[in-house]
GROMACS .gro file of C-alpha atoms in nm:
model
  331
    1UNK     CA    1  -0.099  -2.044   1.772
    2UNK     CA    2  -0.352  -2.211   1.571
    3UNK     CA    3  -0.627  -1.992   1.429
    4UNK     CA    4  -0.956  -2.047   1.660
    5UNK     CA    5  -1.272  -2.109   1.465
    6UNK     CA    6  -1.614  -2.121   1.608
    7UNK     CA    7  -1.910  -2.247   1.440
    8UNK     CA    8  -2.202  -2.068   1.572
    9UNK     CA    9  -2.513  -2.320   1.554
   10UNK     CA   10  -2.860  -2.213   1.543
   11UNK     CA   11  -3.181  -2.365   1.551
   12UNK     CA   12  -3.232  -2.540   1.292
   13UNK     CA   13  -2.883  -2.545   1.158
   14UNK     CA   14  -2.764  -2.663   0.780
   15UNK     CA   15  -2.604  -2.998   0.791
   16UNK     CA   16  -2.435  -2.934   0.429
   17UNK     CA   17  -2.255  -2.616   0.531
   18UNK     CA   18  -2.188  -2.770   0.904
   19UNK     CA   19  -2.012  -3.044   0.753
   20UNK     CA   20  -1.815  -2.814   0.471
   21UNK     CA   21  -1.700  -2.604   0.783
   22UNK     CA   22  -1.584  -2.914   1.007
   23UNK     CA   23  -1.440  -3.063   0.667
   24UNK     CA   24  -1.189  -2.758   0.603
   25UNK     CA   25  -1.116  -2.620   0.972
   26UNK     CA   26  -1.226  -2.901   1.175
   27UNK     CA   27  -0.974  -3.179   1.039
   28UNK     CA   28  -0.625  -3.214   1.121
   29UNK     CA   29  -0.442  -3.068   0.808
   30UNK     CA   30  -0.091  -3.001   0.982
   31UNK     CA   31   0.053  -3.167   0.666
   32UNK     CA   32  -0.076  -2.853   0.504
   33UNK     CA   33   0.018  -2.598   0.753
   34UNK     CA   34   0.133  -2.642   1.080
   35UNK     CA   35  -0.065  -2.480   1.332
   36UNK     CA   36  -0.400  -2.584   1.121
   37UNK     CA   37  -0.733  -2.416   1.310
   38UNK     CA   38  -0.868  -2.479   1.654
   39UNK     CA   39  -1.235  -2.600   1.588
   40UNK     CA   40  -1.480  -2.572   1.792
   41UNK     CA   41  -1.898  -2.520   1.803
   42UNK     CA   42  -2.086  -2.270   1.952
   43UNK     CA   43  -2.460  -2.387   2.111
   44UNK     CA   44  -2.682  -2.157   2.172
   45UNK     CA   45  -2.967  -2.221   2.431
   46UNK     CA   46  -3.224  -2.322   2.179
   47UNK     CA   47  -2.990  -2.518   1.932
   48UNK     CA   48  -3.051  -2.852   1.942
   49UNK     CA   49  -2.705  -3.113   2.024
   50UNK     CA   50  -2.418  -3.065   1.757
   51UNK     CA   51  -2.333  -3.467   1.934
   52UNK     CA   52  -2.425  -3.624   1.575
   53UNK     CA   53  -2.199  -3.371   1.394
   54UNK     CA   54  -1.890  -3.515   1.576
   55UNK     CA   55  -1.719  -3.160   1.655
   56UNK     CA   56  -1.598  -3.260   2.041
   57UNK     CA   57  -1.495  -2.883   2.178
   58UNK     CA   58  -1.746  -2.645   2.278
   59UNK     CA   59  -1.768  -2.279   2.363
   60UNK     CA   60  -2.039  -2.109   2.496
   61UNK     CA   61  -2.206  -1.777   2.417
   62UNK     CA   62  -2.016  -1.582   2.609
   63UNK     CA   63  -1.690  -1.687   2.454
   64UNK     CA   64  -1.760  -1.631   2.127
   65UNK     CA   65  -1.546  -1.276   2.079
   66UNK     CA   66  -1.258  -1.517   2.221
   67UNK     CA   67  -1.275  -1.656   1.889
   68UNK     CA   68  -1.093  -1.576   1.582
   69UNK     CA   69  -1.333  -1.621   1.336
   70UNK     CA   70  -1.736  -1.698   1.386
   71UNK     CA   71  -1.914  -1.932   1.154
   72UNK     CA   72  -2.250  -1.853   1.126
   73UNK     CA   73  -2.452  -2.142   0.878
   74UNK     CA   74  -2.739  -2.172   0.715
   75UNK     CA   75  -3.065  -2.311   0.781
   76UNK     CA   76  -3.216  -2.026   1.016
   77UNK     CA   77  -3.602  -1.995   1.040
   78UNK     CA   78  -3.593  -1.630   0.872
   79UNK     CA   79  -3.933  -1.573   1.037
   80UNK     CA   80  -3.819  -1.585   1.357
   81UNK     CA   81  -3.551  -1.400   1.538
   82UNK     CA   82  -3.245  -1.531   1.704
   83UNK     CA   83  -3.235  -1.504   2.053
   84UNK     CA   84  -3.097  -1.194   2.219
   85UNK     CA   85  -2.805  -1.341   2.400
   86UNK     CA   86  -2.691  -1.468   2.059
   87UNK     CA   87  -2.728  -1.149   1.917
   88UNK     CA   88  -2.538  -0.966   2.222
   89UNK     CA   89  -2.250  -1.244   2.139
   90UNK     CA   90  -2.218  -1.183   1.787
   91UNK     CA   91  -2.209  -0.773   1.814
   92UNK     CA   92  -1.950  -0.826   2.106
   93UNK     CA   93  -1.763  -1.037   1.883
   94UNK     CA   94  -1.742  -0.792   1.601
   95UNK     CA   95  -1.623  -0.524   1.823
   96UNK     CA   96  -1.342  -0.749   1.932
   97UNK     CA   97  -1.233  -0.757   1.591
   98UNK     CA   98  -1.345  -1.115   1.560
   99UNK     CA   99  -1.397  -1.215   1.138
  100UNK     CA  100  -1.757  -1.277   1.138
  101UNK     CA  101  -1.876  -1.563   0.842
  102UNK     CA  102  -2.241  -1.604   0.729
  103UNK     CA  103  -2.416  -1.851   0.514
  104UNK     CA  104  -2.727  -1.831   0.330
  105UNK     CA  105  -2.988  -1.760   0.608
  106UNK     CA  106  -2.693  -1.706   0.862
  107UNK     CA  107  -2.679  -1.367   0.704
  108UNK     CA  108  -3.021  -1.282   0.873
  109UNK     CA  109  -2.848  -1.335   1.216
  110UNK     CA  110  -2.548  -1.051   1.121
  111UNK     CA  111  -2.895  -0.849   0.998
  112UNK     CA  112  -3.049  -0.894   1.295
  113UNK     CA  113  -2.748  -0.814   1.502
  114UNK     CA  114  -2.713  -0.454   1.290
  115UNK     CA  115  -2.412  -0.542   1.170
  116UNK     CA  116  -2.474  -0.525   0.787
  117UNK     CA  117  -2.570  -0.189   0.696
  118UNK     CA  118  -2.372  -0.038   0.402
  119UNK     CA  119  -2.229  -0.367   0.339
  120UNK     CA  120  -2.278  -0.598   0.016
  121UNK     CA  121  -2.326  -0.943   0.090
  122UNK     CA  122  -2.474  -1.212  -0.047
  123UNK     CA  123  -2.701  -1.530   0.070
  124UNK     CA  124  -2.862  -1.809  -0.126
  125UNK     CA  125  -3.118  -1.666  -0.419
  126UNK     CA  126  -3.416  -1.826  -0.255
  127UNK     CA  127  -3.378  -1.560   0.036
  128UNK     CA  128  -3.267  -1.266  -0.144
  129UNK     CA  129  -3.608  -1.075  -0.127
  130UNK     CA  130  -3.674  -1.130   0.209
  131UNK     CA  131  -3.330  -1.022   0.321
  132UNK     CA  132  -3.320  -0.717   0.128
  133UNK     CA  133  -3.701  -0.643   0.280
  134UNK     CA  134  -3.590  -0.676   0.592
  135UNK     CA  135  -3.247  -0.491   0.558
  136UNK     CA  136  -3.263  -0.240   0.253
  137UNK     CA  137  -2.933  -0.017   0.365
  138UNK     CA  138  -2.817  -0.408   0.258
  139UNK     CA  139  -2.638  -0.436  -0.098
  140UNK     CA  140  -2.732  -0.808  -0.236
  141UNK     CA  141  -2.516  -0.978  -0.448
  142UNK     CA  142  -2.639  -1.270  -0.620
  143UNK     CA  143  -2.376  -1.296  -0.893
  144UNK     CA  144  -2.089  -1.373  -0.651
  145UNK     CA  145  -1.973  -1.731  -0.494
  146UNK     CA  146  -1.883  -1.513  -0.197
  147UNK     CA  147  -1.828  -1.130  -0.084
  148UNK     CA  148  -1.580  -0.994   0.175
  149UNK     CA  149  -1.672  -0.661   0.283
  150UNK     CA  150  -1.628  -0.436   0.581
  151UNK     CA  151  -1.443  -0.754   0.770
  152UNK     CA  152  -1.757  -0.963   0.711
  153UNK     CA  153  -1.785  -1.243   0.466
  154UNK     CA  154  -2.090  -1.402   0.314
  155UNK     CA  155  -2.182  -1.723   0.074
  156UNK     CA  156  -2.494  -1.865  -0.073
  157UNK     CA  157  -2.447  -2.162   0.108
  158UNK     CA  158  -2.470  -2.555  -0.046
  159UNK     CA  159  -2.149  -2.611  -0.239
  160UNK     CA  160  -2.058  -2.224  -0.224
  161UNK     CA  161  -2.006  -2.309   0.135
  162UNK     CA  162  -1.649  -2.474  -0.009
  163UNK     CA  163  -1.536  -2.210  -0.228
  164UNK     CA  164  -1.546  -1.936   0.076
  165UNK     CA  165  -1.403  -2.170   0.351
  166UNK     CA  166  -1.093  -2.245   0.108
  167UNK     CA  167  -1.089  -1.865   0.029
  168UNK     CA  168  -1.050  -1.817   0.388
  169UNK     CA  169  -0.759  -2.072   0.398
  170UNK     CA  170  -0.631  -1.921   0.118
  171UNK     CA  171  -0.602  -1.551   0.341
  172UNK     CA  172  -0.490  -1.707   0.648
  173UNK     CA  173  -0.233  -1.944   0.502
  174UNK     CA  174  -0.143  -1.829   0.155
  175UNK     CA  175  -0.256  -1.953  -0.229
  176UNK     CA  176  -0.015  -2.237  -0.236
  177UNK     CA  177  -0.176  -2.394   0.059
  178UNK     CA  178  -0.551  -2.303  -0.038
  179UNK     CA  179  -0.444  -2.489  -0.431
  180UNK     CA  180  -0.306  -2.792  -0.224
  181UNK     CA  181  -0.631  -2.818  -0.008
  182UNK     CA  182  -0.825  -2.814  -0.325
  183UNK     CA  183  -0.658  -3.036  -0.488
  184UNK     CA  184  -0.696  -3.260  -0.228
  185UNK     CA  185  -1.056  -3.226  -0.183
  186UNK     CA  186  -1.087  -3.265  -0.582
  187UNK     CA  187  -1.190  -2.896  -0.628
  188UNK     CA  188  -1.080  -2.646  -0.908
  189UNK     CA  189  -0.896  -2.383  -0.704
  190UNK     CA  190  -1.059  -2.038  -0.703
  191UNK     CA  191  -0.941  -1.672  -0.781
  192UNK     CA  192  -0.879  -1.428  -0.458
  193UNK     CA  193  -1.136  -1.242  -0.601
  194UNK     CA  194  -1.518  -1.252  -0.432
  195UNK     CA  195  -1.645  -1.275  -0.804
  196UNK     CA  196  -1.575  -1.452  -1.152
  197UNK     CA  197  -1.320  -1.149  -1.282
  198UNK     CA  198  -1.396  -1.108  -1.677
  199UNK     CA  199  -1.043  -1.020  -1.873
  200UNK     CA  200  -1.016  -0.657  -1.958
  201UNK     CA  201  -0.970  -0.639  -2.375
  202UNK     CA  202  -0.855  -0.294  -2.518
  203UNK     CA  203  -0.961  -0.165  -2.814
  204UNK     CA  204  -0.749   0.069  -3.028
  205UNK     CA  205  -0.752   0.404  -3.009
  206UNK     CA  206  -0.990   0.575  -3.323
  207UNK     CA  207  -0.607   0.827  -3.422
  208UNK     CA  208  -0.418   0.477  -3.507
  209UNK     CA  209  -0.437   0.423  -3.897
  210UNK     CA  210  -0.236   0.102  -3.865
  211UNK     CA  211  -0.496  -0.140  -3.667
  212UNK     CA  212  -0.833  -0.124  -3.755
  213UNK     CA  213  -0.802  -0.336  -4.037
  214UNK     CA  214  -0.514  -0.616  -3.911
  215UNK     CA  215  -0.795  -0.597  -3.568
  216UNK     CA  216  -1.050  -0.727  -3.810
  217UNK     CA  217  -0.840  -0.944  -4.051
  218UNK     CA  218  -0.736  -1.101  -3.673
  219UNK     CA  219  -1.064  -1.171  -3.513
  220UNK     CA  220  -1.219  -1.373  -3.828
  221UNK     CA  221  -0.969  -1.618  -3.787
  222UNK     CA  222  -0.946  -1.717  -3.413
  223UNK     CA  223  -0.996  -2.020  -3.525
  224UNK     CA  224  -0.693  -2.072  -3.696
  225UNK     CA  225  -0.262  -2.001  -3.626
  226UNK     CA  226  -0.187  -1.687  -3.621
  227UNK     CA  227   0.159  -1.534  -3.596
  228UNK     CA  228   0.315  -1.196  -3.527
  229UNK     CA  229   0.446  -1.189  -3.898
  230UNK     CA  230   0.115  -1.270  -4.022
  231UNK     CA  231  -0.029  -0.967  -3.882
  232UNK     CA  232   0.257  -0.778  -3.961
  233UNK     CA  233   0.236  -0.901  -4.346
  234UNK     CA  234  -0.178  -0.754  -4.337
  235UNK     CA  235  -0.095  -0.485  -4.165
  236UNK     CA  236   0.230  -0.418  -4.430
  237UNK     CA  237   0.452  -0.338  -4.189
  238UNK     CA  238   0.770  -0.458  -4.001
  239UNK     CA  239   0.692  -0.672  -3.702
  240UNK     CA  240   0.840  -0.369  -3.471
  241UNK     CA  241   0.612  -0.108  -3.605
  242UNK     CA  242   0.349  -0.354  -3.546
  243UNK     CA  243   0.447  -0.453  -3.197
  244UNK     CA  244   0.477  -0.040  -3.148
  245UNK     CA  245   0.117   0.030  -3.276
  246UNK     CA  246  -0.070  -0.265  -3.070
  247UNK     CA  247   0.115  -0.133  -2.704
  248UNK     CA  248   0.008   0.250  -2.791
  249UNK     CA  249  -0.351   0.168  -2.895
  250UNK     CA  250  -0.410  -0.142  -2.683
  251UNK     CA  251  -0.207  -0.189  -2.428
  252UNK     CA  252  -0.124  -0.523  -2.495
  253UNK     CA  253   0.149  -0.747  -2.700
  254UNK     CA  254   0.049  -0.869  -3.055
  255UNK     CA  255  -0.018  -1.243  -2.930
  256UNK     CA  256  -0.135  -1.097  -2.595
  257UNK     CA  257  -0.390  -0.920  -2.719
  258UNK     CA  258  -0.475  -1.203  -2.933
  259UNK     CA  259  -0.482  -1.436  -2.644
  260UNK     CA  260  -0.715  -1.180  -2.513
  261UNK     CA  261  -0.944  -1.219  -2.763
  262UNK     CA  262  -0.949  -1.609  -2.793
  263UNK     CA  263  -1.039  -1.578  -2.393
  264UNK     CA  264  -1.339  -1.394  -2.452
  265UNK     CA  265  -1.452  -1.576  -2.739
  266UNK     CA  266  -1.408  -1.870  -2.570
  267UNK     CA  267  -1.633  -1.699  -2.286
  268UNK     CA  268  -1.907  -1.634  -2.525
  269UNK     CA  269  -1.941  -2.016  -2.670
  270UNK     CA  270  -1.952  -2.150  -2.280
  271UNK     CA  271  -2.237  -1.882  -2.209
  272UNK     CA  272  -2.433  -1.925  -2.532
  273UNK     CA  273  -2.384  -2.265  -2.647
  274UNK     CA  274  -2.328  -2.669  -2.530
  275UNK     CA  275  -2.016  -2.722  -2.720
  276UNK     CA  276  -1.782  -2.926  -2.517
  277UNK     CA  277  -1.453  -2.795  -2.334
  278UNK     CA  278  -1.245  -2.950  -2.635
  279UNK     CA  279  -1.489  -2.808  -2.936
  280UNK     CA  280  -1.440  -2.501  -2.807
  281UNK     CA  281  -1.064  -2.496  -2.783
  282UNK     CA  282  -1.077  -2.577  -3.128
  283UNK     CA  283  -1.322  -2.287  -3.212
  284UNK     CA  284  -1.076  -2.030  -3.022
  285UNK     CA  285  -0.756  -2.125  -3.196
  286UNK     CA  286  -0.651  -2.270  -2.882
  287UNK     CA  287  -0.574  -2.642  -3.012
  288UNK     CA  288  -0.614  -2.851  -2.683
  289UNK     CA  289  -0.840  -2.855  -2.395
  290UNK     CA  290  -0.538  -2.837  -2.195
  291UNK     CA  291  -0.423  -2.543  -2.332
  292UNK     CA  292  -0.802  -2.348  -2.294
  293UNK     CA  293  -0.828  -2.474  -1.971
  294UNK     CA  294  -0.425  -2.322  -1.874
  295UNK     CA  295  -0.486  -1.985  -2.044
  296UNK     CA  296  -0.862  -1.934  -1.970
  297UNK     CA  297  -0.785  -2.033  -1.581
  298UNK     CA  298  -0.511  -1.776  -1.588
  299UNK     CA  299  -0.721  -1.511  -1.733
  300UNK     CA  300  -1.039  -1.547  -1.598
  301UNK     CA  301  -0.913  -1.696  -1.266
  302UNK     CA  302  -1.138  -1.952  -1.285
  303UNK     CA  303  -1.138  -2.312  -1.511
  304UNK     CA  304  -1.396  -2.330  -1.844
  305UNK     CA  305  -1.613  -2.549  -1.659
  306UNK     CA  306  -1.647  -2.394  -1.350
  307UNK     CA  307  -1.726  -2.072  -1.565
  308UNK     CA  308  -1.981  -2.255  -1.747
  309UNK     CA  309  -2.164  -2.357  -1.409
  310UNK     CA  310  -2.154  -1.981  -1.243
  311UNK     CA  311  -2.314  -1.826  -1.537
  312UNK     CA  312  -2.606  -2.118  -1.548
  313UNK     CA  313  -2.627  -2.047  -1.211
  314UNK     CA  314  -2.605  -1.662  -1.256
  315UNK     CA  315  -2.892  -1.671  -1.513
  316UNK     CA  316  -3.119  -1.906  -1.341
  317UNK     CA  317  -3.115  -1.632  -1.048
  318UNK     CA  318  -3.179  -1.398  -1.288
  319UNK     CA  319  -3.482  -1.568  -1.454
  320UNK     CA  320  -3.722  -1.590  -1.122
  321UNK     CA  321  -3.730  -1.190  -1.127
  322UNK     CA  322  -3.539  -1.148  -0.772
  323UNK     CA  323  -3.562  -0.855  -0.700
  324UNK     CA  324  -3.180  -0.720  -0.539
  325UNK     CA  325  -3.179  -0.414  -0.247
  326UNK     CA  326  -3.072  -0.053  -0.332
  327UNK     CA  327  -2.696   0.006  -0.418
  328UNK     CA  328  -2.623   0.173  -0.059
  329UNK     CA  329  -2.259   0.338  -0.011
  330UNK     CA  330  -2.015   0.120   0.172
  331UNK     CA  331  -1.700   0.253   0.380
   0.00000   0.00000   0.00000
């Protein structure tokens, strides 16, 4: 059976993530997958016609815990509270088991419903305050293109929107699917992960006398080639004691490790500078944009440039002073 998925509109609703929504579950993408999702809308009394958004099945309030999964977008009047039928639907819905979806100001609704205490979410950055007022057992996350917790997941909004619907394709019909989507909508395909993951780099151990210098020889020149025997030759010995020494102290390979460090650097020139993708392959030792792009996308889980855009976006959060809720224990 095809996987049911209800968009749940309020009044006003946000055309942007109405049209994402109907643009990843609402057309027929059996090529993809076969069964794709059953789309429908939700109305509630005081939502205005969903006619112009050209999603043909309807279910009404009462249905709603029939559904799979329960979009809820943005575009909410946070000043005023969602009627109480609505609010009765969506808290029947979650005790069906039904995957509950929020974005930006459609996280007020799950608020208002009671359904988000403990959690961590997030919601666009303009809101954040208000949300975290109004809800403060409520974690906010503004550094995340999504979050998944507790069965409930949460997005900005705008293009976010995208990057959580084809995470949810990406659980319900598997990563090869979810990349093909992308593709086809001309997006760079996204980590599982709720967050940019950062690559873990070891440092050696302070008892290995072998390291600390080749380590430092090493990271002066990630500009340039560097081999196995080249370390070998600074550190002055064979490239098996060398290979020994770097998996005790670090936990990593020789050229893994190195890898490891090109990654980060790399990291630091698209969060601190305006070099271009192919300047700073050249700057990491990397050679080729093509080649950053492969091993920073497998690292990171994300490409250079999409990187690039999520800290920007990150810092220009950051730089209004929001203010984010109490870290509250989640079960």
């Amino acid at each position: 059976m095809p996987i049911s998925v209800a968009l749940l509109f309020t009044s006003p609703s946000s055309s942007l993530d109405i049209s994402a929504a109907r643009e990843i579950f609402g057309v027929n993408r059996t090529y993809l997958a076969d069964p794709w999702y059953d789309f429908a809308a939700c109305a509630s009394e005081s939502s205005a016609s969903c006619d112009a958004c050209r999603i043909e099945r309807l279910y009404s309030v009462e249905e709603l815990p029939q559904a799979h999964t329960v979009i809820i977008p943005g575009g909410l009047d946070i000043h005023q509270a969602p009627p109480a039928a609505l609010l009765k639907a969506v808290r029947d819905a979650h005790d069906a088991g039904t995957r509950l979806v929020a974005v930006s100001t459609g996280a007020f609704v799950l608020g208002a419903a009671g359904l988000l205490d403990g959690l961590r979410i997030t919601t666009h950055w303009i809101h954040a305050d208000a949300l975290a007022a109004q809800y403060p057992r409520v974690t906010v996350d503004l550094d995340a293109l999504y979050v998944e917790d507790g069965g409930i997941l949460t997005s900005p909004g705008g293009a976010a929107s995208l990057e959580l619907f084809l995470h949810m394709v990406r659980l319900d019909h598997g990563a090869a699917v979810a990349k093909a989507l992308a593709h086809r909508l001309g997006m760079a395909p996204q980590d599982a992960a709720a967050t940019v993951q950062l690559p873990q780099v070891y440092e050696p151990g302070g008892a290995d006398k072998v390291l600390p210098e080749v380590l430092s020889w090493v990271t002066q020149r990630l500009d340039t080639p560097v081999t196995v025997d080249d370390m070998a030759q600074q550190a002055n010995v064979s490239r098996r004691t060398l290979t020994r020494h770097f998996r005790a102290s670090t936990g990593m390979a020789p050229l893994q490790w190195l890898l490891a460090q090109r990654v980060q650097l790399a990291q630091r020139l698209l969060e601190t500078t305006q070099l271009s993708i192919e300047q700073i392959a050249a700057q990491t030792g990397m050679g080729t944009a093509a080649t950053l792009r492969r091993h920073f996308g497998r690292t990171v889980g994300v490409p250079p440039d999409s990187y690039r855009r999520w800290f920007r976006a990150r810092g220009a959060g950051r730089s209004l002073g929001l203010t984010l809720a109490p870290a509250a224990s989640t079960s």
